[in-house]
């Protein structure tokens, strides 16, 4: 499972011209599910992101988590994070999980992240053509791959 985590001042997801999700200060999380991912990856990644200390403290040092700042989050499924670009110029998505596996793991991540955060989080709509807008704060962008968790 790969996540691109962006610290944002605000972010939104629009589907078919309608605002689907909107947040103020928090995290926009783009999530790519691979063919090898499991519920263990979901649990580990959710806790890691909820506790990731990338928000400024009173001294301007990135020392606070999303939990500590009571921030909001949007989680958007993005299979293209699993792209391989080793051969040629057309990305291969063979490592991306098929919808029958990806949807339950995406939904499990959202559910676990809500538990870890103690609040609802925004989402996109799996498989939809989404428009994602954000104001990256910093900019701060972190990439986490559960294949590298050990």
PDB file of C-alpha atoms in Angstrom, residues 5 14 21 53 57 76 91 109 128:
ATOM      1  CA  UNK A   5       0.360  12.385   2.323  1.00  0.00           C
ATOM      2  CA  UNK A  14     -15.428  16.973  -6.631  1.00  0.00           C
ATOM      3  CA  UNK A  21     -15.627  16.133   0.423  1.00  0.00           C
ATOM      4  CA  UNK A  53       4.472  14.405  13.307  1.00  0.00           C
ATOM      5  CA  UNK A  57       4.401  23.163  17.190  1.00  0.00           C
ATOM      6  CA  UNK A  76      -8.676   9.278  -2.043  1.00  0.00           C
ATOM      7  CA  UNK A  91       3.182   2.922 -17.069  1.00  0.00           C
ATOM      8  CA  UNK A 109      -8.350   1.847   5.600  1.00  0.00           C
ATOM      9  CA  UNK A 128     -14.910   7.846 -10.315  1.00  0.00           C
TER      10      UNK A 128
END
